[in-house]
CSV table of C-alpha atoms and ligand atoms in Angstrom, one decimal:
chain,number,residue,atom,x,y,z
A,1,UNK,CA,-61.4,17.4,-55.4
A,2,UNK,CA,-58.6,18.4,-57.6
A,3,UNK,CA,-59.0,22.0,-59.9
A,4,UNK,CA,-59.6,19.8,-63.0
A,5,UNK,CA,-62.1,17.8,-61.7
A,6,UNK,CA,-64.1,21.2,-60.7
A,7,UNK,CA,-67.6,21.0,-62.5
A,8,UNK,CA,-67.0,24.1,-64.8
A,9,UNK,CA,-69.9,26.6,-64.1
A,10,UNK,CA,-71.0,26.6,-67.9
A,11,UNK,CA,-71.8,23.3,-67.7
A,12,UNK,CA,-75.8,22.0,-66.8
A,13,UNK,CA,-74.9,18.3,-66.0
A,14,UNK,CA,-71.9,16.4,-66.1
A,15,UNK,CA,-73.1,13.3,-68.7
A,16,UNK,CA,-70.2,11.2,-68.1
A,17,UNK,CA,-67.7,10.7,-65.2
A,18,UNK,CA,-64.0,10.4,-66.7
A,19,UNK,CA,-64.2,7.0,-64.8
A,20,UNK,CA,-66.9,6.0,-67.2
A,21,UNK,CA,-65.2,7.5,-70.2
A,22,UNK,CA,-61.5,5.6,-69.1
A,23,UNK,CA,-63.8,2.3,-68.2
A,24,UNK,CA,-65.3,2.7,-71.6
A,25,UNK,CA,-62.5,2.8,-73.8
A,26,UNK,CA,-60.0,0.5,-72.0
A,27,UNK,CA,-63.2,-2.1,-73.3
A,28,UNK,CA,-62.7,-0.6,-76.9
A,29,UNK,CA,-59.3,-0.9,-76.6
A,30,UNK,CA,-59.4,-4.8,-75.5
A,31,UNK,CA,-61.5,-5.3,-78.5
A,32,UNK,CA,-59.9,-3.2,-80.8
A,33,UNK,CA,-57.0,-5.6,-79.8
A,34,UNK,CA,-58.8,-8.9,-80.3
A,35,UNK,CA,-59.9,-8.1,-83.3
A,36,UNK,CA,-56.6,-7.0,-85.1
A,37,UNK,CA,-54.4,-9.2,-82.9
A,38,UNK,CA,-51.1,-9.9,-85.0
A,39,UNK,CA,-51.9,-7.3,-87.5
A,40,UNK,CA,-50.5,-3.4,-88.5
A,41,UNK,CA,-53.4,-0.9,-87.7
A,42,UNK,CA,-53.0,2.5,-88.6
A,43,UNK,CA,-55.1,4.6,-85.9
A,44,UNK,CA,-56.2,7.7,-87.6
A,45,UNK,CA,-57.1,10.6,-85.2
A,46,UNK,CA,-59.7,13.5,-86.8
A,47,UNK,CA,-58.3,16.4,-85.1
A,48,UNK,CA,-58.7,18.1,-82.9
A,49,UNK,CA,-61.4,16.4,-81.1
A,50,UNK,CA,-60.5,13.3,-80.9
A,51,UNK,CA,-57.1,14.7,-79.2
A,52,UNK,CA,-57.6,13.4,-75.5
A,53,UNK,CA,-59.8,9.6,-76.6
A,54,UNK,CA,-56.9,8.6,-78.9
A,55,UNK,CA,-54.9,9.0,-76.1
A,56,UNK,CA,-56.6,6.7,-73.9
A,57,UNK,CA,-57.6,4.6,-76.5
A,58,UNK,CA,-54.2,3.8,-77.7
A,59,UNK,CA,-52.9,2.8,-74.1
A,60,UNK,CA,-55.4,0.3,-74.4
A,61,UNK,CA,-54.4,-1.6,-77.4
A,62,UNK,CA,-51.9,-4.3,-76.1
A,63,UNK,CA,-48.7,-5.0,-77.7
A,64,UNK,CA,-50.2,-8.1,-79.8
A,65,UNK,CA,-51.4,-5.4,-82.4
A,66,UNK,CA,-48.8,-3.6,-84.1
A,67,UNK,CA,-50.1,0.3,-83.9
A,68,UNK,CA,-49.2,3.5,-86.3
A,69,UNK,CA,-50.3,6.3,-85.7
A,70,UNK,CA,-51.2,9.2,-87.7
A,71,UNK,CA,-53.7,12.3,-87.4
A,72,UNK,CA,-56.2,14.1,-90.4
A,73,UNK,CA,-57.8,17.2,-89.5
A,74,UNK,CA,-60.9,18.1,-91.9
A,75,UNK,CA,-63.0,21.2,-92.1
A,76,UNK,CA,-66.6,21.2,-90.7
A,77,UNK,CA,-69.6,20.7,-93.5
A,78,UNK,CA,-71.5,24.1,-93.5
A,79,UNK,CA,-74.8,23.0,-92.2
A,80,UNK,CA,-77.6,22.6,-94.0
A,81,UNK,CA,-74.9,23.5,-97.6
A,82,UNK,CA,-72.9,21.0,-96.8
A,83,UNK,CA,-72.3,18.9,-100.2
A,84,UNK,CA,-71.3,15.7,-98.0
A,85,UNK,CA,-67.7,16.4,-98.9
A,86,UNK,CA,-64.6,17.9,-96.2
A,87,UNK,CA,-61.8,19.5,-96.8
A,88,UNK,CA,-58.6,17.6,-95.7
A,89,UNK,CA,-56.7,20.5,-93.4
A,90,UNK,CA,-54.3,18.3,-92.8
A,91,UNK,CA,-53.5,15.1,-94.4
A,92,UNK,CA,-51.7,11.5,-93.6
A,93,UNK,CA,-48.2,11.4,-93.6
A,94,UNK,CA,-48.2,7.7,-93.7
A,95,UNK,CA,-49.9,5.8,-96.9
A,96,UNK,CA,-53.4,4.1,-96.1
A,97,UNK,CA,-53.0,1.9,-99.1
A,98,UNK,CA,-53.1,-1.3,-98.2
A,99,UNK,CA,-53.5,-1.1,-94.6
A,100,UNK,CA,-55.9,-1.8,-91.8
A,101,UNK,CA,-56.8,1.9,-90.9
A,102,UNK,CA,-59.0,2.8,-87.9
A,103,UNK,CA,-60.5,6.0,-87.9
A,104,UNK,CA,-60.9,7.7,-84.5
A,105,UNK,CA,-63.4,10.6,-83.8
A,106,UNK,CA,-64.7,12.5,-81.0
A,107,UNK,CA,-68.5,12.1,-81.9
A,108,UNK,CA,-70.8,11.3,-84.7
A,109,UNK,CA,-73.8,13.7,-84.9
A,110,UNK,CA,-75.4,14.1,-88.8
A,111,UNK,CA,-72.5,11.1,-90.2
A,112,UNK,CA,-71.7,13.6,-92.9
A,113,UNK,CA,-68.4,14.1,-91.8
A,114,UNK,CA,-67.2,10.7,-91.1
A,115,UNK,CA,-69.0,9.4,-94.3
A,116,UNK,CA,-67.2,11.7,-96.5
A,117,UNK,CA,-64.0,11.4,-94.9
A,118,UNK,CA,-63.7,6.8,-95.0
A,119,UNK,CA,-65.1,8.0,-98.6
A,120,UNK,CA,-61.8,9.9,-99.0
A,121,UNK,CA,-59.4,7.6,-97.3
A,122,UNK,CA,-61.2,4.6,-99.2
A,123,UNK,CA,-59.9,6.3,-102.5
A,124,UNK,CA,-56.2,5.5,-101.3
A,125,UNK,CA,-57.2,1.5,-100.9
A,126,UNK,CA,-56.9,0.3,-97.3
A,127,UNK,CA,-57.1,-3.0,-97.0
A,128,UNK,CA,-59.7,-2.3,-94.4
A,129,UNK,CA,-61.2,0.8,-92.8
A,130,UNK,CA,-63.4,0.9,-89.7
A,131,UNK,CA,-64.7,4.1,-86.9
A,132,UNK,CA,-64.1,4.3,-83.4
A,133,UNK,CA,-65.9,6.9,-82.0
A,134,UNK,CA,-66.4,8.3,-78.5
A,135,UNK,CA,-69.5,9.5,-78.6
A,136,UNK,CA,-73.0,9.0,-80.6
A,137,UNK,CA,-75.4,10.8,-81.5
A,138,UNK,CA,-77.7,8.2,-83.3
A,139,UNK,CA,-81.1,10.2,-83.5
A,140,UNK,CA,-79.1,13.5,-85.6
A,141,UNK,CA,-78.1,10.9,-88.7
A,142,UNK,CA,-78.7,12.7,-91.8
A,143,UNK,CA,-77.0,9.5,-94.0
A,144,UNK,CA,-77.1,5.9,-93.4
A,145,UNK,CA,-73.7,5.5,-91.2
A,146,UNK,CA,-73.1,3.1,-88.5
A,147,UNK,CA,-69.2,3.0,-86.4
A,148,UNK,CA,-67.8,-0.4,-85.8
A,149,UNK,CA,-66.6,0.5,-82.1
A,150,UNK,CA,-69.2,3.3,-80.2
A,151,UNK,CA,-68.3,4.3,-76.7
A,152,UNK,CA,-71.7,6.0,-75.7
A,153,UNK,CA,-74.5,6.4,-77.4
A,154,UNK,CA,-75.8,9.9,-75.9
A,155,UNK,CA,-79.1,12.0,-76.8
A,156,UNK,CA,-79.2,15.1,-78.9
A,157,UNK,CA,-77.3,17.4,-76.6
A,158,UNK,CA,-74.5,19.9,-77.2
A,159,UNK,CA,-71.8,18.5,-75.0
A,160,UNK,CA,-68.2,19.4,-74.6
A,161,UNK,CA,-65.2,18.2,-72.6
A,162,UNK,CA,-63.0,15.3,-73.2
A,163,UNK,CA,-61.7,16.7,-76.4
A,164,UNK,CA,-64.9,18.2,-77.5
A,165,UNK,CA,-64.9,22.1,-78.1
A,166,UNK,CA,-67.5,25.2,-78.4
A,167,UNK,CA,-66.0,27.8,-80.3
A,168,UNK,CA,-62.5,26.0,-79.2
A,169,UNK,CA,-63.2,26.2,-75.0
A,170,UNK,CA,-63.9,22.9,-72.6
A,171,UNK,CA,-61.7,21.1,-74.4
A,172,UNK,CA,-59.4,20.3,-71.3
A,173,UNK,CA,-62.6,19.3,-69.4
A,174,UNK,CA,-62.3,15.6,-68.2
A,175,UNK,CA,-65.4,14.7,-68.2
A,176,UNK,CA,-68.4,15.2,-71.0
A,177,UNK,CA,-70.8,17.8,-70.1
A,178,UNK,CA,-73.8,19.2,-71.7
A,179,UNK,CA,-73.6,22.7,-72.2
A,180,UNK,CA,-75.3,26.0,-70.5
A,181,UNK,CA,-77.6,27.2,-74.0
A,182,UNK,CA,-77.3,30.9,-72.7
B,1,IMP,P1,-71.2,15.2,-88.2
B,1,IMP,O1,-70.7,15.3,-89.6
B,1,IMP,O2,-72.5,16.0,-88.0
B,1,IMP,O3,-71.3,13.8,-87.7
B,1,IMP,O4,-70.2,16.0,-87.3
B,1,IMP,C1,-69.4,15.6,-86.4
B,1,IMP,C2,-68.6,16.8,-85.9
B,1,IMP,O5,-69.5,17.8,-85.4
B,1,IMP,C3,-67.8,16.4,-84.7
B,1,IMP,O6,-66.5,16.0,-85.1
B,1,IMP,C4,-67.8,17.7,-83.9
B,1,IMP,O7,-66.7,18.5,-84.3
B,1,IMP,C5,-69.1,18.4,-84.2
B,1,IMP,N1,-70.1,18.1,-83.1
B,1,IMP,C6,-71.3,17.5,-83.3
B,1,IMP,N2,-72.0,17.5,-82.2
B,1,IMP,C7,-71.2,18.1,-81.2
B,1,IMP,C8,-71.3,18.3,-79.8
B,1,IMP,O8,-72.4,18.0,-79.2
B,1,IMP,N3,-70.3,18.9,-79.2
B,1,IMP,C9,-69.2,19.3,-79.9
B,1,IMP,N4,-69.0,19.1,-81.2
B,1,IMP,C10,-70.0,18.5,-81.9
């Protein structure tokens, strides 16, 4: 076993193997690129936890889709204050308007982020705009909001690894883990 592949002691249970995350998302990616085969897609990572799946995910969209990609990093709704509204950090560089944009994000808990953020983009006028997320948290929805491409739908556990973060730590984990509450 090689250092990263260590279960890191903070961790209760490891949720999902890297091999099932990799299997995972090379099937996202082969649908991703049936469905916008001979098109422009503009892949939108949310920073910075969807750093390690947009990756993977874009070596698995074949050359018949024509990929850009950019990255948006938004600031985190304030609990129970949130107004259903974030904060761009950091914005596009490229125009959305009038392209096929596909949103990529780490995991969808509440849906308030990812609601307010396609809300945002949607102001620009894609021509299309759709969510690929890594992770799902169905029963923690707090608005009506459903991704076009899931990877895992998981229960209501604080997990990190794979891109995921607590207070910025596990990120570099390959695996998704559920978190030690200590
Ligand atoms: P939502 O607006 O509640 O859907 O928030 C999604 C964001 O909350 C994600 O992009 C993560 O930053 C964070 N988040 C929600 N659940 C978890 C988790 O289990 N681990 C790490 N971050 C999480």
């Amino acid at each position: 076993m090689s250092n990263s592949t260590l279960v890191h002691p903070d961790i209760v249970k490891v949720l999902l193997s890297e091999e099932a995350l990799l299997a995972r998302i090379r099937e996202l990616g082969a649908q991703i690129t049936r469905d916008y085969a001979g098109r422009k897609l503009l892949v939108v990572g949310v920073l910075k936890g969807s750093l390690i799946v947009m990756a993977d995910l874009l070596r698995a969209i074949g050359p018949g889709v024509d990929v850009h990609v950019d990255f948006v990093a938004v600031s985190s709704y304030a609990g129970a204050a949130s107004t259903g509204t974030v904060r761009i950090l950091l914005d596009l560089r490229e125009s959305p308007e009038g392209r096929d944009v596909l949103i990529v994000e780490d995991i969808v808990d509440t849906g308030l982020t990812l609601t307010a953020l396609t809300e945002t983009l949607r102001a620009h006028k894609p021509a299309s705009i759709e969510v690929c997320t890594l992770l799902d948290k169905t029963d923690c929805r707090q608005t009506p909001f459903s991704p076009k491409y899931t990877g895992f739908k998981i229960p209501n556990e604080f997990v990190v690894g794979f891109g995921l973060d607590y207070e910025e730590r596990y990120r570099q984990l390959p695996y998704i883990g559920i978190l030690r509450v200590s």
